[in-house]
mmCIF file of C-alpha atoms and ligand atoms in Angstrom:
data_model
loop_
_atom_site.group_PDB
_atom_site.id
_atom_site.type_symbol
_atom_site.label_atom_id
_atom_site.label_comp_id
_atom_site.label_asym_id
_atom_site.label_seq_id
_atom_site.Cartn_x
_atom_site.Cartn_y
_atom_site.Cartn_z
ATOM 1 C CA UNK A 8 -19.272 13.053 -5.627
ATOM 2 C CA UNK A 9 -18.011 11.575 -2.218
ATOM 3 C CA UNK A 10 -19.553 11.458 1.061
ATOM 4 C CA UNK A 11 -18.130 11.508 4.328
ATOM 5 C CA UNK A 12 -19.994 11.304 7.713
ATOM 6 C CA UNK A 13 -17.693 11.549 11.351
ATOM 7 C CA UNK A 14 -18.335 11.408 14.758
ATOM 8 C CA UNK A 15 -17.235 14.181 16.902
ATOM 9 C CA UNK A 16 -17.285 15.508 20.671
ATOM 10 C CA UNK A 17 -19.123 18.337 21.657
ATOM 11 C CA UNK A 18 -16.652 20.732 21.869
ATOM 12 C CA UNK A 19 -15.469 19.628 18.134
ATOM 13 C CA UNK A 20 -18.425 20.470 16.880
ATOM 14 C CA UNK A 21 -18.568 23.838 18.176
ATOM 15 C CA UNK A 22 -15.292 24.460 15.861
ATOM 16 C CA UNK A 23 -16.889 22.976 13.139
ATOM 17 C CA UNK A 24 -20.047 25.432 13.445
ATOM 18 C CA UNK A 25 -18.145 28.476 13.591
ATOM 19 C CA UNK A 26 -15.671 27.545 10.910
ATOM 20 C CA UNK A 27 -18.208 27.248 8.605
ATOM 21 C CA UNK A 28 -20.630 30.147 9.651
ATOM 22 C CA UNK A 29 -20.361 32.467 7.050
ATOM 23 C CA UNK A 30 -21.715 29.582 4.896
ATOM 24 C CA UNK A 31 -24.360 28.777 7.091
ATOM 25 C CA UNK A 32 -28.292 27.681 5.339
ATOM 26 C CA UNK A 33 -31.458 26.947 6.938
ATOM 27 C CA UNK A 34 -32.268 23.270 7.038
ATOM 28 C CA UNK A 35 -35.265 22.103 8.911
ATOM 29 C CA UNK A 36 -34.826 18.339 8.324
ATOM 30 C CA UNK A 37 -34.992 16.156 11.686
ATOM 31 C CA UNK A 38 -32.361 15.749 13.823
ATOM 32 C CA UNK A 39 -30.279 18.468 12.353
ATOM 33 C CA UNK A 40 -28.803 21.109 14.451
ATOM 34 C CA UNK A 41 -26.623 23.123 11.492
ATOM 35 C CA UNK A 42 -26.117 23.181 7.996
ATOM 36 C CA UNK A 43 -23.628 25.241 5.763
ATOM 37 C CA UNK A 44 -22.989 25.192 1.973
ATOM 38 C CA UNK A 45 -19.998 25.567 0.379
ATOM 39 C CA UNK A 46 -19.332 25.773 -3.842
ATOM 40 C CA UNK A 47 -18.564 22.138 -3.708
ATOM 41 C CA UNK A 48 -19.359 20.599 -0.388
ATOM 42 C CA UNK A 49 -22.352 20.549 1.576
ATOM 43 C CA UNK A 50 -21.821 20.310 5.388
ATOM 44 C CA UNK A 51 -25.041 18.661 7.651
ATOM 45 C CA UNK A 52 -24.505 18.719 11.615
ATOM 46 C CA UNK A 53 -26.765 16.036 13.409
ATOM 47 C CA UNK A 54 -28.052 16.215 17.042
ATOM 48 C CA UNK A 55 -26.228 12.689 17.234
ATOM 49 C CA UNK A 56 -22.836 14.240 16.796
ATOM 50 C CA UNK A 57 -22.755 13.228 13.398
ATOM 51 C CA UNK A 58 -20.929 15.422 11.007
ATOM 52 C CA UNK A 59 -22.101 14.715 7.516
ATOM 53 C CA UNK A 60 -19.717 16.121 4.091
ATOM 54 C CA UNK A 61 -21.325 15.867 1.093
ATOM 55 C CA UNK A 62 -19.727 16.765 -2.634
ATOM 56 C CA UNK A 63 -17.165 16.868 -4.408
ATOM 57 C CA UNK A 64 -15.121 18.784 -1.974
ATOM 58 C CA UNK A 65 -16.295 16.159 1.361
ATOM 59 C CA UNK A 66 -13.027 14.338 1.462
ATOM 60 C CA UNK A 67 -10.667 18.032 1.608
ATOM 61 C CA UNK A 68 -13.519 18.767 4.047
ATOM 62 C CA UNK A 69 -13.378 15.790 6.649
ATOM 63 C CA UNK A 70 -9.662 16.089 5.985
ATOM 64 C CA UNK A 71 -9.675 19.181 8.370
ATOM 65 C CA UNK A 72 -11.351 17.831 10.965
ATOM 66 C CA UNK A 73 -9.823 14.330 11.611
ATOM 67 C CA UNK A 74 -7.949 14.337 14.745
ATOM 68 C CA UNK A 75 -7.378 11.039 17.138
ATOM 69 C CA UNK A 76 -10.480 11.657 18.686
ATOM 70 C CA UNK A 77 -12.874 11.694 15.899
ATOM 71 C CA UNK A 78 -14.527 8.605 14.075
ATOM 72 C CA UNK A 79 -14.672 8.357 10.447
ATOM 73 C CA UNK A 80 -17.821 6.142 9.806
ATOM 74 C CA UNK A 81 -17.996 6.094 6.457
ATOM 75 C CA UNK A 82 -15.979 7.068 3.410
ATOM 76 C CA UNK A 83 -16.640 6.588 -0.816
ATOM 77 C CA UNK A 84 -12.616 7.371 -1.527
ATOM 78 C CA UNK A 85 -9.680 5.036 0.720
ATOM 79 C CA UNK A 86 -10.514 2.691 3.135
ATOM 80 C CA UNK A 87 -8.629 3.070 6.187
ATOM 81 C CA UNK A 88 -7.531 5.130 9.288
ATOM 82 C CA UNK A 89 -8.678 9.224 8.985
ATOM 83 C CA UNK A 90 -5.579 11.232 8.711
ATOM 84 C CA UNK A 91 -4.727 14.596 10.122
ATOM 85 C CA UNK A 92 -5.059 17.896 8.086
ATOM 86 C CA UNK A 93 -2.192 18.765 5.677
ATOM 87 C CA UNK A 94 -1.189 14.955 5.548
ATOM 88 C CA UNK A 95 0.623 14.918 2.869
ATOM 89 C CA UNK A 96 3.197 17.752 3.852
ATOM 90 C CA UNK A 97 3.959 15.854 7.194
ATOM 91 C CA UNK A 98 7.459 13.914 7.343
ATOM 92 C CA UNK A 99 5.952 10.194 6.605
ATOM 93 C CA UNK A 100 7.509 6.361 6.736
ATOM 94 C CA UNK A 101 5.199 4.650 3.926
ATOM 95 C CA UNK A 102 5.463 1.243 2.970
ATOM 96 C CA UNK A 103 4.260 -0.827 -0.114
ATOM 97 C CA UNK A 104 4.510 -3.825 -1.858
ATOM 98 C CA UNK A 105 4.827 -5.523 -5.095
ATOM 99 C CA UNK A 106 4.369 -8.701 -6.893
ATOM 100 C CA UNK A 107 1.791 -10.865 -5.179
ATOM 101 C CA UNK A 108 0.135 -11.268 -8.039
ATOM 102 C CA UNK A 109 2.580 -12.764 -10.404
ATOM 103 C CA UNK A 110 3.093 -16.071 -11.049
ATOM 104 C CA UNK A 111 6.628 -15.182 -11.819
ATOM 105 C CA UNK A 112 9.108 -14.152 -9.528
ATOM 106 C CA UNK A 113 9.317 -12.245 -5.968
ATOM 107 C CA UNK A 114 7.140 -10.347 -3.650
ATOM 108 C CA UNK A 115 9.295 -7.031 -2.610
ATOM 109 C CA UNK A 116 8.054 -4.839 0.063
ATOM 110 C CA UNK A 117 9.770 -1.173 0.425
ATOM 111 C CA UNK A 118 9.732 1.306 3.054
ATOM 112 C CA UNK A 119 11.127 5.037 2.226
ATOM 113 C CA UNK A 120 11.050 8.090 4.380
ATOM 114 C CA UNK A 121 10.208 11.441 3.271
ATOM 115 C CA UNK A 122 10.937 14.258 5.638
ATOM 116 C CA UNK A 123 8.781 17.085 5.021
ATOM 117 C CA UNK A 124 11.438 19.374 3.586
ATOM 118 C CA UNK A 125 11.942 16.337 0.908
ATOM 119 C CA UNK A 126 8.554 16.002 0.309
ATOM 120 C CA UNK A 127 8.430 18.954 -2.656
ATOM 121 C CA UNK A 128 12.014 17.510 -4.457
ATOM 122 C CA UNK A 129 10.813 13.965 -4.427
ATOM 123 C CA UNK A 130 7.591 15.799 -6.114
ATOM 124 C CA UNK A 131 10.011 16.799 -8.670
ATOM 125 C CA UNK A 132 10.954 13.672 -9.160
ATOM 126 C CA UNK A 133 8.414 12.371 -10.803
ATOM 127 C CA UNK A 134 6.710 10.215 -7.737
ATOM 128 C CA UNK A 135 3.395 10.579 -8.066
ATOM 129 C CA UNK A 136 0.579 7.509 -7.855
ATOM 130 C CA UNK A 137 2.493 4.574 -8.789
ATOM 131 C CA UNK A 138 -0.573 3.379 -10.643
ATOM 132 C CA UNK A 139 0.212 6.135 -12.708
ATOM 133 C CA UNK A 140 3.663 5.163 -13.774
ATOM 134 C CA UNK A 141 4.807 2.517 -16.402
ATOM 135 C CA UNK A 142 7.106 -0.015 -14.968
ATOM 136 C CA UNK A 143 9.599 1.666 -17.609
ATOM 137 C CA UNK A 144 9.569 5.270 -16.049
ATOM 138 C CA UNK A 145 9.398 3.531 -12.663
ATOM 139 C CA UNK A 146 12.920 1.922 -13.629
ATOM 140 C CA UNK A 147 14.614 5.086 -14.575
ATOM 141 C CA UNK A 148 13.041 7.155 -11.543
ATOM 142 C CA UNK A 149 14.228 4.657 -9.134
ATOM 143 C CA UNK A 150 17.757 4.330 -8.808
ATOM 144 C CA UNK A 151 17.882 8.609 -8.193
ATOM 145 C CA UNK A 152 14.526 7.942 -5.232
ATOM 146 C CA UNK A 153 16.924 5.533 -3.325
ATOM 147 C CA UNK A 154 20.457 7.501 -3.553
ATOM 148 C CA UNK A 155 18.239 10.228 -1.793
ATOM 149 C CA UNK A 156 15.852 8.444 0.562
ATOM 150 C CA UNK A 157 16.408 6.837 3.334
ATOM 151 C CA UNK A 158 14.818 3.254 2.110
ATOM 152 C CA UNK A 159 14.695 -0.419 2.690
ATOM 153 C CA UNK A 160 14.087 -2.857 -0.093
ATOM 154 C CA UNK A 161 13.539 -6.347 0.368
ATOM 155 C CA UNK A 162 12.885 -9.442 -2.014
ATOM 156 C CA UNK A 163 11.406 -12.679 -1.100
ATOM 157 C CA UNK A 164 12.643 -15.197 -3.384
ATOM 158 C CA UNK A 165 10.213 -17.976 -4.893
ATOM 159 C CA UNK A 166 12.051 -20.624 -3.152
ATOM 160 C CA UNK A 167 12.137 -19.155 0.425
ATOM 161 C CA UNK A 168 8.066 -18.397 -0.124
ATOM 162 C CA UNK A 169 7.274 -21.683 -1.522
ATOM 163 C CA UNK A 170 9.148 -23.052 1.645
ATOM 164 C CA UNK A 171 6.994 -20.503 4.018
ATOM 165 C CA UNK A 172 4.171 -20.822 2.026
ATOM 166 C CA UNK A 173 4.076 -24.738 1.879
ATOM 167 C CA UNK A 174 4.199 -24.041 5.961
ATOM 168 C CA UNK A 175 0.952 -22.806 6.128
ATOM 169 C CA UNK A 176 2.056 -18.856 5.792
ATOM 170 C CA UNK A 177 -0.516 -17.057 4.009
ATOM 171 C CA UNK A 178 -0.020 -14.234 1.914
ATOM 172 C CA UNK A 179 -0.761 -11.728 4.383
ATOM 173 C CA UNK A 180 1.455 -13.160 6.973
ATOM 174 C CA UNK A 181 4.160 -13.552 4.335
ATOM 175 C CA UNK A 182 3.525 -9.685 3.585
ATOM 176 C CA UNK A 183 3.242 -8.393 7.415
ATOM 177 C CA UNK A 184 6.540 -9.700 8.556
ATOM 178 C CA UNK A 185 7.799 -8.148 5.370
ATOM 179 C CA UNK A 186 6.499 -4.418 5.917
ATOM 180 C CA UNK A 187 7.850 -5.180 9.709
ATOM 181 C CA UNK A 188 11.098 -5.663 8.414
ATOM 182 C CA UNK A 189 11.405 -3.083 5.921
ATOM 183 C CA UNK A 190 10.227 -0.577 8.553
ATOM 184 C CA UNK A 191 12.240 -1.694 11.307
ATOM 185 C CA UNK A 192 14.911 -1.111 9.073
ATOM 186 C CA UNK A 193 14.286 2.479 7.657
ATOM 187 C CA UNK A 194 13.732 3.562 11.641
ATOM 188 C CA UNK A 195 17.162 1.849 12.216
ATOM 189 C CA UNK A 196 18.850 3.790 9.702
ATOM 190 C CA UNK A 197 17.227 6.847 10.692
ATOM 191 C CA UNK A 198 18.836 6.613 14.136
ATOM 192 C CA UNK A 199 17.295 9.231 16.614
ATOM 193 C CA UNK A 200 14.967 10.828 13.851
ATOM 194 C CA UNK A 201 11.507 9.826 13.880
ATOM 195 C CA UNK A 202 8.980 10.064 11.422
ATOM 196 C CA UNK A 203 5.563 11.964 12.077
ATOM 197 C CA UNK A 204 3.338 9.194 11.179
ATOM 198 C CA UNK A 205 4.374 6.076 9.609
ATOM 199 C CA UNK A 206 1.368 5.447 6.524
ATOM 200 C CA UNK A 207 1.239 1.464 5.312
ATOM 201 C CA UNK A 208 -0.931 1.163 1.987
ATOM 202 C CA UNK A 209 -3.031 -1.121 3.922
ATOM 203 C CA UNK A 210 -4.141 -5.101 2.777
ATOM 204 C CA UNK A 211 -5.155 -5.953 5.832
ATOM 205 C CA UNK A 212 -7.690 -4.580 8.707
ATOM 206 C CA UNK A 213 -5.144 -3.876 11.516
ATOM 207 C CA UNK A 214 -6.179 -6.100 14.153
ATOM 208 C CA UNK A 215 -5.399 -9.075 11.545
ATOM 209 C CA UNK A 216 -1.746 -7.113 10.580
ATOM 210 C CA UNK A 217 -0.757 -7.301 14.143
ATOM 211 C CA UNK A 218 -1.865 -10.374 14.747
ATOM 212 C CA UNK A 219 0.080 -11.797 12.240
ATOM 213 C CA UNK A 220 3.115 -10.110 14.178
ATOM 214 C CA UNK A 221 2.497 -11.269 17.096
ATOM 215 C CA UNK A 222 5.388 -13.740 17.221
ATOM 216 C CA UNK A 223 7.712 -11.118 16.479
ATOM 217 C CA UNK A 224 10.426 -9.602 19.247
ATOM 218 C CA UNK A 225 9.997 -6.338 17.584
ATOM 219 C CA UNK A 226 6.784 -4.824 16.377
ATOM 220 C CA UNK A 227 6.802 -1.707 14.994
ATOM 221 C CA UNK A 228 3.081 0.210 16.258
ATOM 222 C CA UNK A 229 3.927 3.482 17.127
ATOM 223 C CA UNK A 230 2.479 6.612 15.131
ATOM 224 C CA UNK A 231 1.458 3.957 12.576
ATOM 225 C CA UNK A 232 -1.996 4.207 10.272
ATOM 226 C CA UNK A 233 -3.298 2.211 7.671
ATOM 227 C CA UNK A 234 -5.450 3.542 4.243
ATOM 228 C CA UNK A 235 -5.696 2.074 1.271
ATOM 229 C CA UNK A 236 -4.690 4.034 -2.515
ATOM 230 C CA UNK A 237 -1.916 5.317 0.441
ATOM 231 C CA UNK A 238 0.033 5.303 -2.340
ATOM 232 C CA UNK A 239 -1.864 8.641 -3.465
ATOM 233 C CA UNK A 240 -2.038 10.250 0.312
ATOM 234 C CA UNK A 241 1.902 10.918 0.554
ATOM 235 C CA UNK A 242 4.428 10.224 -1.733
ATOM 236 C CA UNK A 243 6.665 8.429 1.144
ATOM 237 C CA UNK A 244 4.226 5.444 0.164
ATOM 238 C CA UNK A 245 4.603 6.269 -3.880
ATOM 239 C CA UNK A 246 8.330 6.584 -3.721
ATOM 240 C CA UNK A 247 8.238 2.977 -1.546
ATOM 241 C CA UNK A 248 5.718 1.722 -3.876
ATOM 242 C CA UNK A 249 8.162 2.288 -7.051
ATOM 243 C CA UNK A 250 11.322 1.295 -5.193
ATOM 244 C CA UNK A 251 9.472 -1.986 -4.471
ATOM 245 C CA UNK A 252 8.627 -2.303 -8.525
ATOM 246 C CA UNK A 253 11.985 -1.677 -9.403
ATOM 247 C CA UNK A 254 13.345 -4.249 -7.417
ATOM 248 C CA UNK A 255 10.529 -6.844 -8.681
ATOM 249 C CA UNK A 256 11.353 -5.562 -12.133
ATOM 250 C CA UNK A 257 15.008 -6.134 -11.660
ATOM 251 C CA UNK A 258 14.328 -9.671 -10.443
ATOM 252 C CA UNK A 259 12.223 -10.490 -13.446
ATOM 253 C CA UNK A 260 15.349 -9.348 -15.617
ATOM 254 C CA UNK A 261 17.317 -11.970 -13.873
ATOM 255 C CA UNK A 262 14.711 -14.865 -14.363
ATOM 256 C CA UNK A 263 14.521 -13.921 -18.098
ATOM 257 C CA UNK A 264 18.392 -14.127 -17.676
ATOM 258 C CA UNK A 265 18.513 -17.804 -16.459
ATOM 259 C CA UNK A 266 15.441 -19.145 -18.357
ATOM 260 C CA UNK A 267 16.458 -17.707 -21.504
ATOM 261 C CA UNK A 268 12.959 -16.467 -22.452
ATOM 262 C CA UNK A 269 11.135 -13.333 -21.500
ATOM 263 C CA UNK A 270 9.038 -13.817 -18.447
ATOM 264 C CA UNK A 271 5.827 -12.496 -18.066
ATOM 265 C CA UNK A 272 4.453 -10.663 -15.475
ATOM 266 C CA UNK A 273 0.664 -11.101 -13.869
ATOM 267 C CA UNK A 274 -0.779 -14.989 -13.896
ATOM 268 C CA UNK A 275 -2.561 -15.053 -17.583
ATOM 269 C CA UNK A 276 -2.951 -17.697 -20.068
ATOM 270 C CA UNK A 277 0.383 -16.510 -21.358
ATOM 271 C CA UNK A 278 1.726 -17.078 -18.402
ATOM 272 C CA UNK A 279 0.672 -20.515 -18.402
ATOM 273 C CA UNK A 280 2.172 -21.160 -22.042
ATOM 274 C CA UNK A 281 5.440 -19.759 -20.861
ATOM 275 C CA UNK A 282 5.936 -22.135 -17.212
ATOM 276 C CA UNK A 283 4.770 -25.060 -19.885
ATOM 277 C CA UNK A 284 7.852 -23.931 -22.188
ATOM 278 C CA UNK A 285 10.110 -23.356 -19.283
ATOM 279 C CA UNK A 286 8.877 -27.471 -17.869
ATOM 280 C CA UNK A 287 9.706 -28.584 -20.822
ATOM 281 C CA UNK A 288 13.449 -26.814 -21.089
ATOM 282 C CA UNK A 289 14.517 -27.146 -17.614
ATOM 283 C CA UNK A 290 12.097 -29.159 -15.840
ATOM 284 C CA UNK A 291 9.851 -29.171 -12.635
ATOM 285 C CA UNK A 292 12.105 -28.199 -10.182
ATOM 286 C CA UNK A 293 13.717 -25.162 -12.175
ATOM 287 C CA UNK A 294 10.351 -23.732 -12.756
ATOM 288 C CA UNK A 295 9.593 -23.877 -9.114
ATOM 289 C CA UNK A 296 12.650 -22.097 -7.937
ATOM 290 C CA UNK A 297 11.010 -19.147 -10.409
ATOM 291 C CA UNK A 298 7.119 -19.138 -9.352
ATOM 292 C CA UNK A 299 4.925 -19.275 -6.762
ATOM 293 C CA UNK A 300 4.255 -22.565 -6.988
ATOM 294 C CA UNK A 301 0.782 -22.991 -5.126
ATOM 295 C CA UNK A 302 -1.042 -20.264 -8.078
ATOM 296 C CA UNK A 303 -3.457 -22.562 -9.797
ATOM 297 C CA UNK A 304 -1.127 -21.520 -12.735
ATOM 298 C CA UNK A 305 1.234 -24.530 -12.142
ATOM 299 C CA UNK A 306 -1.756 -27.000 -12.730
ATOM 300 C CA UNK A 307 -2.658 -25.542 -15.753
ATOM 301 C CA UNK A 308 0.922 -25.276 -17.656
ATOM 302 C CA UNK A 309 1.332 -29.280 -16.613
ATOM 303 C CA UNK A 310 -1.624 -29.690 -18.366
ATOM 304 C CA UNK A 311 -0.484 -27.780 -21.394
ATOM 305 C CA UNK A 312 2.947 -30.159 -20.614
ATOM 306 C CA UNK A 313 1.090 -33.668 -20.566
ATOM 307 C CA UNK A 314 -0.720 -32.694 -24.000
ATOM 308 C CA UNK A 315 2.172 -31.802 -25.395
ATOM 309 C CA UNK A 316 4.281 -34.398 -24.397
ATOM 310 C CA UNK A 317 1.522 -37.558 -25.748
HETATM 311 MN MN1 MN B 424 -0.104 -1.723 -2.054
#
């Protein structure tokens, strides 16, 4: 059950009233002007302009009636901007990112367009919400997403971002220049094509994403909106979303490479037992060059070093 509420003009409202007149009830609460029931969705019209969806069908719903000019004020599913109607069949620029988490190895961010004619193949594809996806289908799906979509992939390794981050660059900094880039790129390669909307699975409100941008010469704003779980709103943001795990994935294989142990992903206990191993092999500096070195992770495997070293 989900519940939406907007704010809408006058004039918007009318269209709302007559769309949904066949399914119109009597309600003689206060302060309401119309009320209509569908199977799965209750619709309440207020004399403040407030347009109220209630049910399991309130997010399809509101869908239909966000436009630029209306205000979403509240909504139970993804946080973010209010997209148009038929969203997810528009030709979209998503971005996504991976591996901020980990103790191990780099943040990637991606950036993939899907036209709207590409939007049903990439379907076939597989791409649906990443969350969905083991990292091992993700691998195999990958490689076929990026010989077909126009994409940009890019890695941070731990030894640039423990520079940067040493700087004072926070995470979200570190991952707003980084969806900048990736963008800029994809609308680069695109050349005199431009996407409908451009959809960033959002981790940051955007007054603080542009701010962090503001140093930039080239900011990319246009046709741009943020939602979280964007990931599940068009699958330009799912196909970036696995090209970004495939290249953190592919990363990891090379750590495991030069360590000569399996790294773990996420920032567990395990994890901890592993750096200690790897301090103990290589030593401090290698195991730097391989994490992100400020994680309260670090502390904890020196720990595990110092016991087992007395
Ligand atoms: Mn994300």
């Amino acid at each position: 059950m989900s519940n939406e509420v907007l704010l809408m003009k006058p004039n918007e409202i009318e269209k709302v009233k007559s769309h949904y007149m066949k399914f119109k009830v009597e309600r003689s609460a206060p302060g309401v002007v119309f009320a209509a029931k569908l199977v799965d969705t209750a619709i309440t019209i207020y004399k403040s302009g407030k347009v109220m969806f209630q049910g399991n069908g309130a997010t399809r719903e509101a869908s239909l009636w966000g436009t630029s000019s209306t205000k979403s004020l509240s909504t139970s599913v993804a946080k973010g901007d209010m997209l148009p109607a038929n969203f997810s069949s528009l030709s979209v620029l998503g971005s996504d990112e991976t591996g901020t988490g980990d103790y191990f190895g780099p943040i990637t961010v991606a950036a993939c367009y899907v036209h709207a004619d590409q939007v049903e193949l990439v379907k076939e594809l597989g791409v649906k919400d990443s969350k969905m996806l083991t990292d091992d289908v993700m691998l195999k799906m990958a490689p076929d997403l990026m010989a077909t979509l126009t994409h940009s992939v890019l890695v941070l390794k731990n030894e640039k971002y423990n520079d940067i981050q040493s700087r004072g660059w926070s995470q979200g900094k570190i991952k707003a220049l980084m969806h900048n880039q990736a963008l800029k790129h994809v609308l680069k390669k695109m050349e005199t094509e431009k996407p409908t909307y451009i959809l960033i699975d959002q981790f940051a409100e955007r007054s603080i994403y542009y701010n962090h941008l503001k140093m930039e010469k080239e900011i990319i704003q246009e046709n741009v909106l943020f939602s979280t779980k964007a990931e599940q709103l068009h699958v330009a943001v799912a196909a970036a979303s696995i090209i970004a795990r495939y290249a953190f994935l592919k990363e990891m294989d090379r750590l495991t490479e030069i360590a000569n142990t399996p790294i773990p992903k996420g920032a567990s206990a395990k994890v901890d037992e592993i750096a200690a191993k790897i301090y103990l092999k290589h030593g401090e500096e290698f195991l730097k060059s391989i994490t992100k070195w400020h994680f309260a992770n670090t502390g904890k495997a020196i720990k595990i070093v110092n016991k087992r070293r007395f």
